[in-house]
């Protein structure tokens, strides 16, 4: 309560009318507002950033002085003022050779990247366009420490510093939160957004609970779309490429009432055939995505801004190529990089996802740097996914998952600036999430028996043809199995497991930065969360054919899910997270910082395959970080960070009996280095790159000193080394024609796909659940015409056709037949874009 009283006391100061306040606007030479520009009163601990309209206010100025105004890409300017100056507009000149401006809202107000005492990476719209980045997997290359794997569109693996989110339980919460325009996309199935009509993407690493609330234990990714403005403008593009690739994208911005009401409509279609041929019919690993977005901005008075956004995305893609390396396809080939699979005949494998929702954001400005902010959102998400779990033509493991999510979120906060020395926010939020999850199993037990009894060599013939079915349980020479010998095995048993969750959280939070000295500032924040989780489960046999193998798995009359009636249980928790850091401004355009933060992934409530309920302890992380940010001559950017993180009650995902559950893996430690750099060498050439080293391991002993199961194992989806290098080479062919060539090369070291770091002992050469080091070369060549504004792009992804795996293990691991998903082969095409 003392802390809240302290914040409220300072927040109240902003209502005071003082004749010594100085207000104004920071503009460029074209009269455009510069958002997030830094204004510092030289020699004093007074500092503000301009708001979203480029305006600012300096409060309680006691004497004349000098303002230092800086913004990325512009000449830093000093401006003398007297107490007679109550309004001071400032114009900054763009440097002829300079970095592109970057403004972030990570701390919930516009700022320069330099002003944020945390490890934050920004990928702007220009980068996405010049590199023709369309896939989330390739987008991750531009952020050190970020790794994204897309086996299916509804469950992307987003990993930051070794921690990934794979919410297999409807109650489990993400470690990496994904936001769209500051609205939480809490389920992984909602996180895979199409990259179109975006302004930028901000990735904040380390625990971000105080800034991004729920599910931000180790980082947050915030996709920020382009907002409506007063201009009549837009664009349209159309592209085509190999694998029958087709892309159409466009946006239209217009203002029916200038300065009062503006709208923006954007849409995208992205499709291509699957790059893996299913020899049993159809193609796999394709794409068929439709997205649309409507946004409107209403400004009835200058101090009130209302933003409405409605988003829709439909992914109706072919199934995923879960391929076996133990068994050949129907051509007798085991090499998955021939891109030919043999999945069950006569079945339709699919990945379907539909997201619809919207948000309403209302901001009332009490002053230029203080405002009340309300964000209300509601989203629905539907997923339907069916896959072949054994990756062969044998109908042994046939499964599907169907999920439905409804999410409501309300955030109310007060952003304040007190005395131009204390900036921050405090408020409260509420989130409710209803999740239903259905798993269905319909395998043919006459082939599943080969796997259950580990008779692997008898299911598929050496030439890839299907072996004869096993009509009955054979004599296995085990006296305990004698009563089952000769029992007929059904070919058409079906069963399902139904789970649900109601996840609710109410939060109170505060976060602020206090300027202690002219160059030294303290940032601190905390969040108190009241969590309420209710989980339900039931399982049943479908149809009239019971499972014979259920006697072996002890789930009779089912095979996977032991039948149980509907049951539910509920638990409530209170959590407390916080952060604190010190930042020292080395100069106007450089800073160093160090801090500590505590992150938390909530308790997990779940049922196992036998219907037994269990509660896992909350996962906690203590994170220590330090960093340096440096902008030299507005042409050279460098930022570096080091981190050291300690985990307790590490929540891993693993197969337990017949269920993929969350389990407590004990204690773990990770530490590493991340840096990124960019240099504008001249108007015609700039280079950029990043590097991350992450050492993430499970400790040898748990908190009681006992040996851990995963002692010394590496976190899954965590390359120890990763890097990206790229360049923009520009040629001015004439006053109307420009040529831009952008090559990028990314590289990742060895990756494990399971925390257990599995090596299948029967065939370690083929069945390792890992991926060795590999690099990908992407190119984009853009031919730009300035009048009319036409751009022809020729692009290629994975130009060298590198063979790599994006997923390994999966359902088949439980039976000793893991499956693998090959990554994208060489993709190329061309696109024509018209801007108006």
mmCIF file of N, CA and C in Angstrom, residues 48-117:
data_model
loop_
_atom_site.group_PDB
_atom_site.id
_atom_site.type_symbol
_atom_site.label_atom_id
_atom_site.label_comp_id
_atom_site.label_asym_id
_atom_site.label_seq_id
_atom_site.Cartn_x
_atom_site.Cartn_y
_atom_site.Cartn_z
ATOM 1 N N UNK A 48 11.428 13.986 -20.749
ATOM 2 C CA UNK A 48 10.154 13.470 -21.248
ATOM 3 C C UNK A 48 10.341 12.995 -22.689
ATOM 4 N N UNK A 49 9.386 12.176 -23.122
ATOM 5 C CA UNK A 49 9.291 11.783 -24.531
ATOM 6 C C UNK A 49 8.022 12.386 -25.113
ATOM 7 N N UNK A 50 8.044 12.718 -26.388
ATOM 8 C CA UNK A 50 6.838 13.230 -27.024
ATOM 9 C C UNK A 50 5.792 12.127 -27.133
ATOM 10 N N UNK A 51 4.524 12.519 -27.128
ATOM 11 C CA UNK A 51 3.447 11.541 -27.194
ATOM 12 C C UNK A 51 3.157 11.146 -28.646
ATOM 13 N N UNK A 52 2.040 10.480 -28.861
ATOM 14 C CA UNK A 52 1.729 9.934 -30.185
ATOM 15 C C UNK A 52 1.424 11.001 -31.226
ATOM 16 N N UNK A 53 1.268 12.262 -30.789
ATOM 17 C CA UNK A 53 1.103 13.369 -31.736
ATOM 18 C C UNK A 53 2.324 14.288 -31.747
ATOM 19 N N UNK A 54 3.417 13.830 -31.134
ATOM 20 C CA UNK A 54 4.645 14.617 -31.105
ATOM 21 C C UNK A 54 4.652 15.713 -30.066
ATOM 22 N N UNK A 55 3.645 15.758 -29.183
ATOM 23 C CA UNK A 55 3.554 16.836 -28.196
ATOM 24 C C UNK A 55 4.207 16.427 -26.880
ATOM 25 N N UNK A 56 4.560 17.457 -26.070
ATOM 26 C CA UNK A 56 5.197 17.228 -24.788
ATOM 27 C C UNK A 56 4.819 18.350 -23.831
ATOM 28 N N UNK A 57 5.094 18.114 -22.557
ATOM 29 C CA UNK A 57 4.962 19.159 -21.542
ATOM 30 C C UNK A 57 6.078 18.980 -20.529
ATOM 31 N N UNK A 58 6.759 20.044 -20.213
ATOM 32 C CA UNK A 58 7.761 20.081 -19.146
ATOM 33 C C UNK A 58 7.139 20.834 -17.978
ATOM 34 N N UNK A 59 7.118 20.219 -16.816
ATOM 35 C CA UNK A 59 6.372 20.756 -15.688
ATOM 36 C C UNK A 59 7.296 21.360 -14.635
ATOM 37 N N UNK A 60 6.793 22.425 -14.018
ATOM 38 C CA UNK A 60 7.445 23.055 -12.870
ATOM 39 C C UNK A 60 8.880 23.463 -13.183
ATOM 40 N N UNK A 61 9.069 24.150 -14.299
ATOM 41 C CA UNK A 61 10.387 24.657 -14.661
ATOM 42 C C UNK A 61 10.658 25.927 -13.840
ATOM 43 N N UNK A 62 11.743 25.905 -13.058
ATOM 44 C CA UNK A 62 12.011 26.988 -12.108
ATOM 45 C C UNK A 62 12.875 28.099 -12.682
ATOM 46 N N UNK A 63 13.583 27.810 -13.782
ATOM 47 C CA UNK A 63 14.516 28.810 -14.283
ATOM 48 C C UNK A 63 14.749 28.585 -15.771
ATOM 49 N N UNK A 64 15.329 29.578 -16.426
ATOM 50 C CA UNK A 64 15.677 29.433 -17.839
ATOM 51 C C UNK A 64 16.727 28.336 -17.996
ATOM 52 N N UNK A 65 16.815 27.770 -19.193
ATOM 53 C CA UNK A 65 17.775 26.704 -19.410
ATOM 54 C C UNK A 65 17.884 26.324 -20.861
ATOM 55 N N UNK A 66 18.398 25.122 -21.097
ATOM 56 C CA UNK A 66 18.619 24.627 -22.451
ATOM 57 C C UNK A 66 18.019 23.237 -22.595
ATOM 58 N N UNK A 67 17.227 23.047 -23.625
ATOM 59 C CA UNK A 67 16.661 21.745 -23.934
ATOM 60 C C UNK A 67 17.552 21.021 -24.936
ATOM 61 N N UNK A 68 17.751 19.715 -24.711
ATOM 62 C CA UNK A 68 18.455 18.862 -25.656
ATOM 63 C C UNK A 68 17.415 17.912 -26.246
ATOM 64 N N UNK A 69 17.187 18.006 -27.549
ATOM 65 C CA UNK A 69 16.133 17.244 -28.220
ATOM 66 C C UNK A 69 16.782 16.296 -29.213
ATOM 67 N N UNK A 70 16.465 15.004 -29.104
ATOM 68 C CA UNK A 70 17.099 14.012 -29.978
ATOM 69 C C UNK A 70 16.087 12.967 -30.434
ATOM 70 N N UNK A 71 16.330 12.452 -31.610
ATOM 71 C CA UNK A 71 15.481 11.423 -32.198
ATOM 72 C C UNK A 71 16.308 10.677 -33.233
ATOM 73 N N UNK A 72 16.120 9.367 -33.287
ATOM 74 C CA UNK A 72 16.917 8.538 -34.187
ATOM 75 C C UNK A 72 16.779 9.009 -35.631
ATOM 76 N N UNK A 73 17.927 9.180 -36.279
ATOM 77 C CA UNK A 73 17.939 9.582 -37.677
ATOM 78 C C UNK A 73 17.935 11.071 -37.903
ATOM 79 N N UNK A 74 17.874 11.860 -36.809
ATOM 80 C CA UNK A 74 17.800 13.317 -36.934
ATOM 81 C C UNK A 74 18.953 13.965 -36.165
ATOM 82 N N UNK A 75 19.290 15.167 -36.583
ATOM 83 C CA UNK A 75 20.315 15.936 -35.884
ATOM 84 C C UNK A 75 19.820 16.296 -34.487
ATOM 85 N N UNK A 76 20.640 16.004 -33.470
ATOM 86 C CA UNK A 76 20.299 16.434 -32.121
ATOM 87 C C UNK A 76 20.380 17.960 -32.050
ATOM 88 N N UNK A 77 19.397 18.552 -31.386
ATOM 89 C CA UNK A 77 19.321 20.014 -31.357
ATOM 90 C C UNK A 77 19.251 20.515 -29.917
ATOM 91 N N UNK A 78 19.937 21.611 -29.632
ATOM 92 C CA UNK A 78 19.822 22.293 -28.346
ATOM 93 C C UNK A 78 19.039 23.587 -28.539
ATOM 94 N N UNK A 79 18.134 23.843 -27.597
ATOM 95 C CA UNK A 79 17.248 25.005 -27.696
ATOM 96 C C UNK A 79 17.258 25.732 -26.354
ATOM 97 N N UNK A 80 17.670 27.002 -26.354
ATOM 98 C CA UNK A 80 17.621 27.830 -25.151
ATOM 99 C C UNK A 80 16.205 28.380 -24.966
ATOM 100 N N UNK A 81 15.788 28.504 -23.712
ATOM 101 C CA UNK A 81 14.461 29.030 -23.434
ATOM 102 C C UNK A 81 14.512 29.897 -22.173
ATOM 103 N N UNK A 82 13.510 30.748 -22.024
ATOM 104 C CA UNK A 82 13.331 31.546 -20.821
ATOM 105 C C UNK A 82 11.977 31.207 -20.214
ATOM 106 N N UNK A 83 11.721 31.726 -19.036
ATOM 107 C CA UNK A 83 10.449 31.427 -18.387
ATOM 108 C C UNK A 83 9.273 32.077 -19.100
ATOM 109 N N UNK A 84 9.562 33.013 -19.999
ATOM 110 C CA UNK A 84 8.485 33.621 -20.779
ATOM 111 C C UNK A 84 7.994 32.685 -21.877
ATOM 112 N N UNK A 85 8.763 31.630 -22.158
ATOM 113 C CA UNK A 85 8.391 30.682 -23.228
ATOM 114 C C UNK A 85 7.471 29.608 -22.655
ATOM 115 N N UNK A 86 6.178 29.775 -22.881
ATOM 116 C CA UNK A 86 5.220 28.777 -22.407
ATOM 117 C C UNK A 86 4.905 27.752 -23.496
ATOM 118 N N UNK A 87 5.186 28.082 -24.739
ATOM 119 C CA UNK A 87 4.974 27.136 -25.849
ATOM 120 C C UNK A 87 6.210 27.169 -26.723
ATOM 121 N N UNK A 88 6.772 25.988 -26.940
ATOM 122 C CA UNK A 88 8.034 25.907 -27.663
ATOM 123 C C UNK A 88 7.975 24.732 -28.627
ATOM 124 N N UNK A 89 7.702 25.018 -29.895
ATOM 125 C CA UNK A 89 7.721 23.996 -30.934
ATOM 126 C C UNK A 89 9.137 23.874 -31.492
ATOM 127 N N UNK A 90 9.561 22.639 -31.744
ATOM 128 C CA UNK A 90 10.943 22.381 -32.123
ATOM 129 C C UNK A 90 10.961 21.570 -33.406
ATOM 130 N N UNK A 91 11.782 21.994 -34.360
ATOM 131 C CA UNK A 91 11.911 21.299 -35.643
ATOM 132 C C UNK A 91 13.294 20.635 -35.699
ATOM 133 N N UNK A 92 13.313 19.337 -35.988
ATOM 134 C CA UNK A 92 14.562 18.594 -36.144
ATOM 135 C C UNK A 92 14.808 18.317 -37.618
ATOM 136 N N UNK A 93 16.063 18.406 -38.030
ATOM 137 C CA UNK A 93 16.439 18.169 -39.414
ATOM 138 C C UNK A 93 16.926 16.737 -39.597
ATOM 139 N N UNK A 94 16.432 16.092 -40.645
ATOM 140 C CA UNK A 94 16.848 14.727 -40.966
ATOM 141 C C UNK A 94 18.280 14.737 -41.471
ATOM 142 N N UNK A 95 19.073 13.818 -40.947
ATOM 143 C CA UNK A 95 20.437 13.689 -41.447
ATOM 144 C C UNK A 95 20.410 13.036 -42.826
ATOM 145 N N UNK A 96 21.328 13.442 -43.683
ATOM 146 C CA UNK A 96 21.331 12.929 -45.051
ATOM 147 C C UNK A 96 21.687 11.452 -45.098
ATOM 148 N N UNK A 97 22.560 11.014 -44.206
ATOM 149 C CA UNK A 97 22.912 9.599 -44.098
ATOM 150 C C UNK A 97 22.610 9.186 -42.669
ATOM 151 N N UNK A 98 21.590 8.352 -42.474
ATOM 152 C CA UNK A 98 21.152 8.092 -41.104
ATOM 153 C C UNK A 98 20.368 6.793 -41.001
ATOM 154 N N UNK A 99 20.291 6.305 -39.780
ATOM 155 C CA UNK A 99 19.428 5.178 -39.461
ATOM 156 C C UNK A 99 17.963 5.574 -39.603
ATOM 157 N N UNK A 100 17.120 4.572 -39.825
ATOM 158 C CA UNK A 100 15.685 4.833 -39.862
ATOM 159 C C UNK A 100 15.170 5.074 -38.437
ATOM 160 N N UNK A 101 14.236 5.998 -38.248
ATOM 161 C CA UNK A 101 13.690 6.256 -36.904
ATOM 162 C C UNK A 101 13.021 5.016 -36.325
ATOM 163 N N UNK A 102 13.176 4.822 -35.030
ATOM 164 C CA UNK A 102 12.559 3.699 -34.329
ATOM 165 C C UNK A 102 11.905 4.217 -33.058
ATOM 166 N N UNK A 103 10.611 4.019 -32.940
ATOM 167 C CA UNK A 103 9.867 4.350 -31.729
ATOM 168 C C UNK A 103 9.248 3.079 -31.182
ATOM 169 N N UNK A 104 9.325 2.897 -29.873
ATOM 170 C CA UNK A 104 8.739 1.714 -29.253
ATOM 171 C C UNK A 104 7.753 2.137 -28.175
ATOM 172 N N UNK A 105 6.830 1.223 -27.852
ATOM 173 C CA UNK A 105 5.862 1.460 -26.779
ATOM 174 C C UNK A 105 5.925 0.335 -25.754
ATOM 175 N N UNK A 106 7.087 -0.286 -25.626
ATOM 176 C CA UNK A 106 7.245 -1.419 -24.716
ATOM 177 C C UNK A 106 6.849 -1.056 -23.297
ATOM 178 N N UNK A 107 7.198 0.164 -22.842
ATOM 179 C CA UNK A 107 6.849 0.607 -21.493
ATOM 180 C C UNK A 107 5.532 1.384 -21.483
ATOM 181 N N UNK A 108 4.703 1.095 -22.498
ATOM 182 C CA UNK A 108 3.342 1.614 -22.585
ATOM 183 C C UNK A 108 3.270 3.111 -22.817
ATOM 184 N N UNK A 109 4.343 3.686 -23.384
ATOM 185 C CA UNK A 109 4.332 5.071 -23.848
ATOM 186 C C UNK A 109 5.376 5.167 -24.945
ATOM 187 N N UNK A 110 5.203 6.083 -25.907
ATOM 188 C CA UNK A 110 6.188 6.201 -26.985
ATOM 189 C C UNK A 110 7.551 6.627 -26.431
ATOM 190 N N UNK A 111 8.603 5.908 -26.853
ATOM 191 C CA UNK A 111 9.962 6.204 -26.414
ATOM 192 C C UNK A 111 10.944 5.814 -27.507
ATOM 193 N N UNK A 112 12.141 6.360 -27.404
ATOM 194 C CA UNK A 112 13.241 5.830 -28.191
ATOM 195 C C UNK A 112 13.649 4.480 -27.608
ATOM 196 N N UNK A 113 14.205 3.625 -28.438
ATOM 197 C CA UNK A 113 14.699 2.343 -27.960
ATOM 198 C C UNK A 113 15.767 2.548 -26.881
ATOM 199 N N UNK A 114 16.534 3.625 -27.008
ATOM 200 C CA UNK A 114 17.568 3.945 -26.030
ATOM 201 C C UNK A 114 17.012 4.173 -24.629
ATOM 202 N N UNK A 115 15.772 4.602 -24.538
ATOM 203 C CA UNK A 115 15.212 5.016 -23.255
ATOM 204 C C UNK A 115 14.610 3.868 -22.464
ATOM 205 N N UNK A 116 14.614 2.652 -23.015
ATOM 206 C CA UNK A 116 13.990 1.502 -22.360
ATOM 207 C C UNK A 116 15.070 0.662 -21.683
ATOM 208 N N UNK A 117 15.045 0.522 -20.360
ATOM 209 C CA UNK A 117 16.058 -0.268 -19.655
ATOM 210 C C UNK A 117 15.734 -1.760 -19.668
#
